CSV table of C-alpha atoms in Angstrom, one decimal:
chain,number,residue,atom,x,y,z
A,1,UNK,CA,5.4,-60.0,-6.3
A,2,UNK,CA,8.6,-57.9,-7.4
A,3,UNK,CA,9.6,-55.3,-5.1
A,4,UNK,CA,9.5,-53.2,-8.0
A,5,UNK,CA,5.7,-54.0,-8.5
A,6,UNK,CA,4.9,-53.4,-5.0
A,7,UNK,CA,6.1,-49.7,-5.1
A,8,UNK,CA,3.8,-49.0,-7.6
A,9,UNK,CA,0.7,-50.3,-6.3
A,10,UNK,CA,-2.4,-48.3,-5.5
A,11,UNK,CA,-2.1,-48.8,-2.3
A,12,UNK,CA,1.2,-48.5,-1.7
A,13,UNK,CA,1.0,-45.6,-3.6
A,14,UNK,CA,-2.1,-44.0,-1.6
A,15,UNK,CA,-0.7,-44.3,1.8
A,16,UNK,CA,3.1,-42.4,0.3
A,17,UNK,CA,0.9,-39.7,-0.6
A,18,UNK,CA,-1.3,-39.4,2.6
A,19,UNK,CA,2.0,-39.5,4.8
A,20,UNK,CA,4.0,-37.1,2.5
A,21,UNK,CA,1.3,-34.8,2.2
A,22,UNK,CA,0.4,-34.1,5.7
A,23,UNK,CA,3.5,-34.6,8.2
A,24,UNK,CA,2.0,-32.1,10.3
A,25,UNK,CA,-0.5,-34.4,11.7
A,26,UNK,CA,1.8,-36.1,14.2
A,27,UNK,CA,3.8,-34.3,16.9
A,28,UNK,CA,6.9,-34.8,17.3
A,29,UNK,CA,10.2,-33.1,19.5
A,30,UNK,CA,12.7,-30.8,17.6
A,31,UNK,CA,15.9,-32.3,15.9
A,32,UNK,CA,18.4,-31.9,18.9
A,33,UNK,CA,21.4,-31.5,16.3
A,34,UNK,CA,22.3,-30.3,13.2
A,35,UNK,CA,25.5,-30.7,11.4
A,36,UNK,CA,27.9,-27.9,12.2
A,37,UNK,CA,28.2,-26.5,8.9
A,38,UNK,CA,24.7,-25.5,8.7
A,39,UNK,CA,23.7,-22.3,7.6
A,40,UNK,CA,19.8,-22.5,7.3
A,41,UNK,CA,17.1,-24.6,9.5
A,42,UNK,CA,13.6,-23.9,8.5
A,43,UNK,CA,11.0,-26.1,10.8
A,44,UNK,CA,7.8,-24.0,10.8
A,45,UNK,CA,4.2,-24.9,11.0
A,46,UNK,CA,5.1,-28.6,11.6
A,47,UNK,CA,3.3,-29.5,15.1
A,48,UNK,CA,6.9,-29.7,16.3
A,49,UNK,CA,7.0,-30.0,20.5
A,50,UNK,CA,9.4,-29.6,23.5
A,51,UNK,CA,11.7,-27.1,24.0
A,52,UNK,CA,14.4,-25.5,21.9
A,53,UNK,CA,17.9,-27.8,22.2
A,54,UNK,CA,20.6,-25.2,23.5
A,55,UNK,CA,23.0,-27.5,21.1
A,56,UNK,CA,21.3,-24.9,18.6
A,57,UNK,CA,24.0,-22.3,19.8
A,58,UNK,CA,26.4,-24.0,18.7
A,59,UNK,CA,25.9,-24.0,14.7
A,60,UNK,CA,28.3,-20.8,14.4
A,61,UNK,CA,27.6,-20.7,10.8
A,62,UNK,CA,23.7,-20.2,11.1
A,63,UNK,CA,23.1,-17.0,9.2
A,64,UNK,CA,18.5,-18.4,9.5
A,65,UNK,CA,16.7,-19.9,12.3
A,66,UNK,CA,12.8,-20.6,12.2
A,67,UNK,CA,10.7,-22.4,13.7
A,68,UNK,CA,6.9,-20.7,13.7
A,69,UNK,CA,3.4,-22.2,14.2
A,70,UNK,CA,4.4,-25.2,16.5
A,71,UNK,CA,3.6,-26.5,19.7
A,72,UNK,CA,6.9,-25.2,21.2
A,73,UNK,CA,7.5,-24.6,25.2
A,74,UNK,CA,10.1,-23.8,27.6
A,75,UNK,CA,12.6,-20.9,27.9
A,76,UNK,CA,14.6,-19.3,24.5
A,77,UNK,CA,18.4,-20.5,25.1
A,78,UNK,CA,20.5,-18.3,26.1
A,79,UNK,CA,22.9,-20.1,23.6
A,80,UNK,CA,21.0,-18.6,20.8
A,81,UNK,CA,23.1,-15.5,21.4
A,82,UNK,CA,26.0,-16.9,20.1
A,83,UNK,CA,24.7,-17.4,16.9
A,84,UNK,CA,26.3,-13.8,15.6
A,85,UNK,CA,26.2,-14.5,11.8
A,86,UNK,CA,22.3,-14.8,12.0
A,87,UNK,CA,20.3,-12.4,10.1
A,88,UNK,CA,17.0,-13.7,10.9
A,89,UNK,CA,15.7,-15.7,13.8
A,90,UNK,CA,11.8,-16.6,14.4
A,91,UNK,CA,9.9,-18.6,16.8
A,92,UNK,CA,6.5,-16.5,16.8
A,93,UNK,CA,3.2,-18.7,17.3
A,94,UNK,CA,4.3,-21.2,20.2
A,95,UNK,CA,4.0,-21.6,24.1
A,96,UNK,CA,7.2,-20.2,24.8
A,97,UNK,CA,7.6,-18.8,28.1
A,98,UNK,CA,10.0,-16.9,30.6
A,99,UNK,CA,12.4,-14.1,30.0
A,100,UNK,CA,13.4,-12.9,26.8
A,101,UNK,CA,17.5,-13.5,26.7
A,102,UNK,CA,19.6,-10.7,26.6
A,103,UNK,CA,22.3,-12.3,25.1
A,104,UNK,CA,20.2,-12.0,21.6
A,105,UNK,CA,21.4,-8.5,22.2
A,106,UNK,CA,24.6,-9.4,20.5
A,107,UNK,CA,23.0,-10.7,17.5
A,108,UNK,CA,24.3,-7.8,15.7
A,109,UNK,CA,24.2,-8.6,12.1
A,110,UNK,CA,20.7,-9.3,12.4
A,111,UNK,CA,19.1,-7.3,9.4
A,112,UNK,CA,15.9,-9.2,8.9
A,113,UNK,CA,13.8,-10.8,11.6
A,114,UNK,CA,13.9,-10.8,15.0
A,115,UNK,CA,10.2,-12.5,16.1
A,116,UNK,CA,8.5,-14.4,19.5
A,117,UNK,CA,5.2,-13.1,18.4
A,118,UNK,CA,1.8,-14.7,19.6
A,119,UNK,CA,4.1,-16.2,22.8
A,120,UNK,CA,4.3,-16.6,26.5
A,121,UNK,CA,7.4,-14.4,27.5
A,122,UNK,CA,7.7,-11.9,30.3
A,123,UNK,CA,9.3,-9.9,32.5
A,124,UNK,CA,11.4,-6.8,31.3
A,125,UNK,CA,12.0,-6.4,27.7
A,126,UNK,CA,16.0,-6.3,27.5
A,127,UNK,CA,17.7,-3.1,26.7
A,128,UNK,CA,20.6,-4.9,25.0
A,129,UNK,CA,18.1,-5.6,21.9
A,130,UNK,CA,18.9,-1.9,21.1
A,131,UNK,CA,22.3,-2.7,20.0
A,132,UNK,CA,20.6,-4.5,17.2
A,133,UNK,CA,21.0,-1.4,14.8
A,134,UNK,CA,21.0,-3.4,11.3
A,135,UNK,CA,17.1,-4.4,11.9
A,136,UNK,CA,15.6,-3.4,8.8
A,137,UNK,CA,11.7,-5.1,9.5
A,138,UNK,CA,10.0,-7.5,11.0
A,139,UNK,CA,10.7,-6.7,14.9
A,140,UNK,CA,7.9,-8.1,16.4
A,141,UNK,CA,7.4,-8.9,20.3
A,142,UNK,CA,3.2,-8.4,20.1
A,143,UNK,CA,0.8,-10.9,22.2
A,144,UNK,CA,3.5,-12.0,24.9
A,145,UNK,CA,3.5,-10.9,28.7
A,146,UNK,CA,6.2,-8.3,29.2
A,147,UNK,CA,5.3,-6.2,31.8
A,148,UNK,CA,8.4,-3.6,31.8
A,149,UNK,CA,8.7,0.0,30.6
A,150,UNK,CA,9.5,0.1,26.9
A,151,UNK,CA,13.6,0.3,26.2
A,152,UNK,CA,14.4,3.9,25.1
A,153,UNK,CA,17.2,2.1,23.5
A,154,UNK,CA,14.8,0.9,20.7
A,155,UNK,CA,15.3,4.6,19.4
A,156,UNK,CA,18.6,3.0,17.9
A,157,UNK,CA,17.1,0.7,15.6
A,158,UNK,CA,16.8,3.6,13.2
A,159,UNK,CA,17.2,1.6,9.8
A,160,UNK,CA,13.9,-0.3,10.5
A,161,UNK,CA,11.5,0.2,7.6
A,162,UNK,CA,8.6,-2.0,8.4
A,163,UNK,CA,7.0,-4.6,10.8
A,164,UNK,CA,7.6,-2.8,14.3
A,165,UNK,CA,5.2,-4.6,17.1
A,166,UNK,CA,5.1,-4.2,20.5
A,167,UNK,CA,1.4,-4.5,21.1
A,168,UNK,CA,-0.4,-6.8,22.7
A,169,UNK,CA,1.8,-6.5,26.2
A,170,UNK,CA,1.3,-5.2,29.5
A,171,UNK,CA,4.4,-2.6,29.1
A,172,UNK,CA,3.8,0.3,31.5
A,173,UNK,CA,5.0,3.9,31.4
A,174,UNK,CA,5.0,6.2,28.9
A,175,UNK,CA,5.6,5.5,25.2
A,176,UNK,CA,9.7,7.0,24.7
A,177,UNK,CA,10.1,9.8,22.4
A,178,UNK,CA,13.2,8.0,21.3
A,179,UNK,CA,10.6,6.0,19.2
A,180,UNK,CA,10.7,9.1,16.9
A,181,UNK,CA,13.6,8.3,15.5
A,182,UNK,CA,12.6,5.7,13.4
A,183,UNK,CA,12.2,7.6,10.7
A,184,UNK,CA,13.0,5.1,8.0
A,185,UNK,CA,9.4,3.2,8.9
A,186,UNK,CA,7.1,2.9,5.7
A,187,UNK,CA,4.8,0.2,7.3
A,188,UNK,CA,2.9,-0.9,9.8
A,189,UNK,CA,4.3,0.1,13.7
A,190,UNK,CA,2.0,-1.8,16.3
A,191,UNK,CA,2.2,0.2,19.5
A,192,UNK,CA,-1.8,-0.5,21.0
A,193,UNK,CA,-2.9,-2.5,23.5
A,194,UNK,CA,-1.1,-1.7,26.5
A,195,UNK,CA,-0.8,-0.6,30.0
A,196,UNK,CA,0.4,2.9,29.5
A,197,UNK,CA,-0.1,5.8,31.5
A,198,UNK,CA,0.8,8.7,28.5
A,199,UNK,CA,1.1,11.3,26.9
A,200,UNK,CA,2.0,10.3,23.3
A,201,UNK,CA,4.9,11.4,22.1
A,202,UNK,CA,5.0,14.6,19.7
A,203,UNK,CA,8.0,12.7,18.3
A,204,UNK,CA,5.8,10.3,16.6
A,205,UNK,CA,4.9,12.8,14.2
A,206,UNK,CA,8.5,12.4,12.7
A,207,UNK,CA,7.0,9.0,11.2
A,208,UNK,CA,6.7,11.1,8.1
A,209,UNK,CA,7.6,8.1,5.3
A,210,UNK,CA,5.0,5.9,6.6
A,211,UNK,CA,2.4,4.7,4.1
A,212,UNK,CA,0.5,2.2,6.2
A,213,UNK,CA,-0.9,1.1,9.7
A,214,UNK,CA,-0.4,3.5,12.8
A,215,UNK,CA,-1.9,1.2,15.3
A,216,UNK,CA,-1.7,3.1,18.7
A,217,UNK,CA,-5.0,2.4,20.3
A,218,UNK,CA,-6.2,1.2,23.8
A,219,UNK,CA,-3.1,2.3,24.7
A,220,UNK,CA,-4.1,1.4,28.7
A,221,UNK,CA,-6.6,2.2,31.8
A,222,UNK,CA,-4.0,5.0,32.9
A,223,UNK,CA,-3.6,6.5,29.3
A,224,UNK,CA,-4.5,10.1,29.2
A,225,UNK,CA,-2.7,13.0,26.9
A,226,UNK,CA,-3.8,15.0,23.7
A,227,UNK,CA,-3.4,13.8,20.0
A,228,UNK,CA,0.0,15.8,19.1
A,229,UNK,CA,-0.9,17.7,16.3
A,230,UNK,CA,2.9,16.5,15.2
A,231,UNK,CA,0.7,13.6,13.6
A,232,UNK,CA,-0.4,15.4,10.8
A,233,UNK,CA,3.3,15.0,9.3
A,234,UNK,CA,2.2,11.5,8.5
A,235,UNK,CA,0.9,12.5,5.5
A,236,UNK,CA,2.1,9.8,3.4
A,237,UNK,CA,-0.2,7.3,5.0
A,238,UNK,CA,-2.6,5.4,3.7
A,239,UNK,CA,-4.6,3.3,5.1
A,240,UNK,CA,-5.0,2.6,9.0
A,241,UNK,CA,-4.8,5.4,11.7
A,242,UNK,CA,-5.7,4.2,15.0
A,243,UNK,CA,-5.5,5.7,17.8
A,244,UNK,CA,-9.2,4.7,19.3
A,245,UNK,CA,-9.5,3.7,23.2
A,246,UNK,CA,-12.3,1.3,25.3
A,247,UNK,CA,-15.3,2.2,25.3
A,248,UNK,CA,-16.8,3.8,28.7
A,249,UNK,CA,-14.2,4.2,30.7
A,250,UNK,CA,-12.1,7.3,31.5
A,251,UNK,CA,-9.1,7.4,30.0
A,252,UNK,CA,-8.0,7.8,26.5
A,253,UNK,CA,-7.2,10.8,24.2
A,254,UNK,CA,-8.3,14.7,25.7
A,255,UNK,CA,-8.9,18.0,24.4
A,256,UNK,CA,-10.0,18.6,20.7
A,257,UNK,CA,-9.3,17.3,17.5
A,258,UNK,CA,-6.1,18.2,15.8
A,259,UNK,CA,-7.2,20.1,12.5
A,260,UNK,CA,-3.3,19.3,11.5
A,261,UNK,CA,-4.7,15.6,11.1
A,262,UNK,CA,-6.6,17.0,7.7
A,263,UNK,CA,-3.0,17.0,6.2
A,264,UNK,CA,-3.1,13.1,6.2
A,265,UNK,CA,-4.9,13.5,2.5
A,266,UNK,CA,-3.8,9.9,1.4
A,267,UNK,CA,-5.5,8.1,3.8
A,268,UNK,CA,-8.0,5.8,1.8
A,269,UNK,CA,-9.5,4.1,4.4
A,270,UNK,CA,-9.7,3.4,8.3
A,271,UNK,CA,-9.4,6.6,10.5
A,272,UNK,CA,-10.1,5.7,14.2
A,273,UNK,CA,-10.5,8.0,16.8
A,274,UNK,CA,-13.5,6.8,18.4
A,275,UNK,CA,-14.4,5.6,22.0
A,276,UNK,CA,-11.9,8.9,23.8
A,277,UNK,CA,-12.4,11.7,25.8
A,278,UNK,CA,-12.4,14.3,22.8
A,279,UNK,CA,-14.2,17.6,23.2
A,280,UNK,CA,-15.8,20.4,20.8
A,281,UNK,CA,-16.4,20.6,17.1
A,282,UNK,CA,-15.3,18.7,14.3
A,283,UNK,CA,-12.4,20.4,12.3
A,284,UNK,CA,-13.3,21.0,9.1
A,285,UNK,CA,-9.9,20.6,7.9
A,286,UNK,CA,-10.7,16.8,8.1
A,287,UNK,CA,-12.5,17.3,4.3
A,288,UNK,CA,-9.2,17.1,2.8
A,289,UNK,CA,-9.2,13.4,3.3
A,290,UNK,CA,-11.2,13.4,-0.1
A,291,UNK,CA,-10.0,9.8,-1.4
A,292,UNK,CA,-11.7,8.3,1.7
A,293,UNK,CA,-13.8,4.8,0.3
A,294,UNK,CA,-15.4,1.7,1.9
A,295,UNK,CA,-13.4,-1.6,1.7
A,296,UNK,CA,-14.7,-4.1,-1.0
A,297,UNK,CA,-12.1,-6.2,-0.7
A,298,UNK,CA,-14.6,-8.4,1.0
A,299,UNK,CA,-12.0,-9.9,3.0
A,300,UNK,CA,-12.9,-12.5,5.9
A,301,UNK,CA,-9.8,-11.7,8.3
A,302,UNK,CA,-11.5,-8.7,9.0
A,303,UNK,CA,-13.9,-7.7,11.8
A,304,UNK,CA,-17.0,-5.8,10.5
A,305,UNK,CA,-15.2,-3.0,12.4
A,306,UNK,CA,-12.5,-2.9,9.6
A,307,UNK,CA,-15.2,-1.5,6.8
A,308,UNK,CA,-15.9,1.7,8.1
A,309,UNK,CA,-14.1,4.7,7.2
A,310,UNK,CA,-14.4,7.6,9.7
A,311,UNK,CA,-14.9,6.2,13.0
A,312,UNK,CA,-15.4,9.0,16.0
A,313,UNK,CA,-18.3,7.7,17.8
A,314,UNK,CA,-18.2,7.4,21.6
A,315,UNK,CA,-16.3,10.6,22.2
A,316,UNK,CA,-19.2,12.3,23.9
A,317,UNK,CA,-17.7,15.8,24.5
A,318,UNK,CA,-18.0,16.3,20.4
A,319,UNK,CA,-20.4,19.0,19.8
A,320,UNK,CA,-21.8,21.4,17.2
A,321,UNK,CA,-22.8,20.5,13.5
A,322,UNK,CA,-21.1,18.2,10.7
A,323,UNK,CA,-19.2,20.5,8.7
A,324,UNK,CA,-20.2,20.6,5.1
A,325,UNK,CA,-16.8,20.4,4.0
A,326,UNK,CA,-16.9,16.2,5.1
A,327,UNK,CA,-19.0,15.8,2.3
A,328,UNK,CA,-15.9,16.1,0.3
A,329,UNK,CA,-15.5,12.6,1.2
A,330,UNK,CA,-16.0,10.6,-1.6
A,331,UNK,CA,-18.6,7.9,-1.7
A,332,UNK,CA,-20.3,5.9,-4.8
A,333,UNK,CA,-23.4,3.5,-4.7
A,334,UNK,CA,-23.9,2.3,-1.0
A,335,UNK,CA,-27.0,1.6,0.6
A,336,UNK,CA,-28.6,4.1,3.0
A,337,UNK,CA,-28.1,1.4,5.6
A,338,UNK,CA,-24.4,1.3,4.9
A,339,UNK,CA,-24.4,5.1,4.1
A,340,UNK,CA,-25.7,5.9,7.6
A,341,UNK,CA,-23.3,3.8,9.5
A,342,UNK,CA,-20.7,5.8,7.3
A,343,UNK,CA,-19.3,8.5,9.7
A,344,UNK,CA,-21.0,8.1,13.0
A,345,UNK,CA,-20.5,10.7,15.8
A,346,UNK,CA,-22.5,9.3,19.4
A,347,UNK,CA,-24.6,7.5,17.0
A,348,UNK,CA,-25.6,10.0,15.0
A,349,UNK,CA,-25.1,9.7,11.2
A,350,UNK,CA,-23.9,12.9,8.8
A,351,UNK,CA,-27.3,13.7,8.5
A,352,UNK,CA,-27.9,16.8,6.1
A,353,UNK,CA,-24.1,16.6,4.1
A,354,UNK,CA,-24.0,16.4,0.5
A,355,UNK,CA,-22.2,13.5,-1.1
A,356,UNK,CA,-20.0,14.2,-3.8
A,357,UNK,CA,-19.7,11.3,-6.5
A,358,UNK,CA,-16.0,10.4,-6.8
A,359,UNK,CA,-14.7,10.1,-10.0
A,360,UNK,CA,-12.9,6.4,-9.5
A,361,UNK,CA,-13.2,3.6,-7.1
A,362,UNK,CA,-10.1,4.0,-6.1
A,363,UNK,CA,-7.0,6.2,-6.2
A,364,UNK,CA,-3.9,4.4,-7.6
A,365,UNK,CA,-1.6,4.5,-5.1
A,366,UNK,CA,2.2,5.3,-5.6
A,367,UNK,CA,4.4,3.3,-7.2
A,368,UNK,CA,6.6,2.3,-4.2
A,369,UNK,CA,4.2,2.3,-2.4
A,370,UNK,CA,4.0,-1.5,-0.1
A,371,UNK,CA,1.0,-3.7,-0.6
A,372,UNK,CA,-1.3,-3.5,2.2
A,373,UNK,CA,-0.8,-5.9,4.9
A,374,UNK,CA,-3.5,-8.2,6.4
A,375,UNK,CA,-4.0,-7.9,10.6
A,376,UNK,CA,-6.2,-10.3,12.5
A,377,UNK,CA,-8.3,-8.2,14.9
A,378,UNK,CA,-8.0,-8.4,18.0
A,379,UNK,CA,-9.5,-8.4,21.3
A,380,UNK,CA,-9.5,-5.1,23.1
A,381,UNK,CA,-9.3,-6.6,26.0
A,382,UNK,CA,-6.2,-5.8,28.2
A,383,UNK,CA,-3.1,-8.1,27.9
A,384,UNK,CA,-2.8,-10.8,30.3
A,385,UNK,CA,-0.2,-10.0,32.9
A,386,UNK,CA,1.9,-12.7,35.2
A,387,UNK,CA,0.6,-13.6,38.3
């Protein structure tokens, strides 16, 4: 048979396609060179293994490094830090373990990424990342082990507009005010799910541009402080203040309810302040929030959690009566089931509140406003710490 024949039979053509179209079946070790010109390696999601060559250091010219969603271990080079023409480096979703360099430090036209999400690293979180001024989005260290206070020196990346995580780590201390002085944030800053000990910053509150996902909840066992009323500057957000705690245990937000926080009248769904230590009545300033609604979006990534508007249930100090003025709080054609589970306060529903009928689904949101962002849910269990 010609040779030529031979490529184009079925079978020949059949097992092309089930080899080209899924190389991520087989494992397989990192390239341990690339030519010394190169100025872009992209190797996610592709079951790659072993450790990352230290010959990467070496490609001066790099200005992208990626390598996500693999089967990755061992330590981040060292070597990496010499790689000062990179703008964007990521290795997030891998077994990647030890310290976090702080020779990435000098990384300093970095404008883009800098990401080890969804790792194993520990240890102290290096105060040289701080020099790393030209970060624009995507800083993400969430789901690791670091175990260290939080670098004031993160105050400097002050041209950051979106994508700042920190959760998911055992840092200790107090949250540093410095934090404040990102003031260029529109979306999303990930700062739950820790082992602080408090108070919150009033800082915070100069977060004023953002439009989307506060995430400050279960903040740690030794977490104690008041909501700063400085919060209610945020009133360009949207969707997704958090700021709830675990459930039965003593620690978590004091005192009373800021009525400043009626000023975030944007906010079109999830407001979470449930599960903390918060005392007396209900603020009736919160019946500004009047273009409140239920997700439809129907969307599976989310927990049932994420479909609930008001949550303030399990802050048992809350007393007196529902204001009327949280009936403001527009609603359309749920069920009474869904209706009741709508604001709950110690398991109690709203009770004897009028609804008022809003006259849209939803409110159109601005026009620069940033699409809203996806977020697995996760565990509130406390993050695992080294041995």
């Amino acid at each position: 048979m010609p040779r030529s024949a031979a490529r184009q039979s079925p079978i020949a053509h059949f097992f092309v396609l089930l080899l080209g179209a899924t190389p991520r079946t087989f494992a397989k070790p990192l390239p341990a060179s690339f030519p010394a010109e190169t100025t872009s390696i992209t190797l996610d999601n592709n079951q790659y293994t072993g450790t990352i060559p230290t010959q990467y250091g070496l490609l001066l010219d790099l200005t992208s490094l990626s390598a996500t969603v693999n089967l990755l271990n061992g330590t981040l080079p060292s070597e990496l830090g010499q790689l000062v023409k990179t703008s964007s480096a990521a290795f997030g979703w891998n077994s990647i373990s030890g310290s976090m360099p702080s020779e990435l430090g000098n990384l300093v036209e970095m404008d883009t990424t800098l990401s080890v999400n969804n790792n194993l690293l520990r240890g102290v979180l290096p105060t040289e990342l701080g020099k790393l001024g030209n970060m624009m989005r995507d800083f993400n260290f969430e789901t690791n082990r670091f175990s260290s206070a939080i670098p004031t020196q993160l105050g400097s990346l002050d041209k950051m507009e979106a994508d700042f995580f920190l959760s998911g780590n055992g840092f200790t201390g107090a949250l540093p005010t410095e934090l404040g002085n990102l003031v260029e944030m529109t979306s999303s800053v990930g700062l739950d799910t820790m082992l602080l000990s408090g108070p919150m910053p009033t800082e915070l509150g100069r977060l004023s541009q953002l439009q989307e996902n506060f995430w400050a909840y279960n903040l740690g066992d030794y977490f104690r402080g008041t909501i700063p009323t400085e919060l209610g500057n945020m009133g360009a957000l949207q969707n997704n203040f958090w700021l709830s705690s675990t459930a039965n245990r003593d620690h978590g937000f004091t005192s009373t309810i800021p009525t400043e926080l009626g000023k975030l009248e944007q906010m079109t769904f999830n407001f979470n302040i449930k599960s903390n230590l918060l005392t007396s009545s209900l603020p009736t300033e919160l019946g500004k929030m009047s273009t409140m609604y239920l997700s439809d979006d129907n969307e599976a990534t989310y927990s049932a959690d994420w479909y609930f508007m008001f949550k303030l249930e399990q802050n048992t100090g809350l007393c007196g009566t529902v204001p009327t003025e949280l009936g403001a709080i527009s609603q359309e054609s749920w069920s009474e089931e869904t209706r009741s589970r709508f604001l709950m306060i110690n398991g109690t529903s709203i009770g004897e509140v009028r609804w008022r009928p809003r006259p849209q689904l939803r409110p159109s949101p601005p026009r620069n406003a940033r699409p809203r962002t996806s977020r697995p849910h996760r565990s509130s269990e406390p993050p695992l710490l080294p041995a």
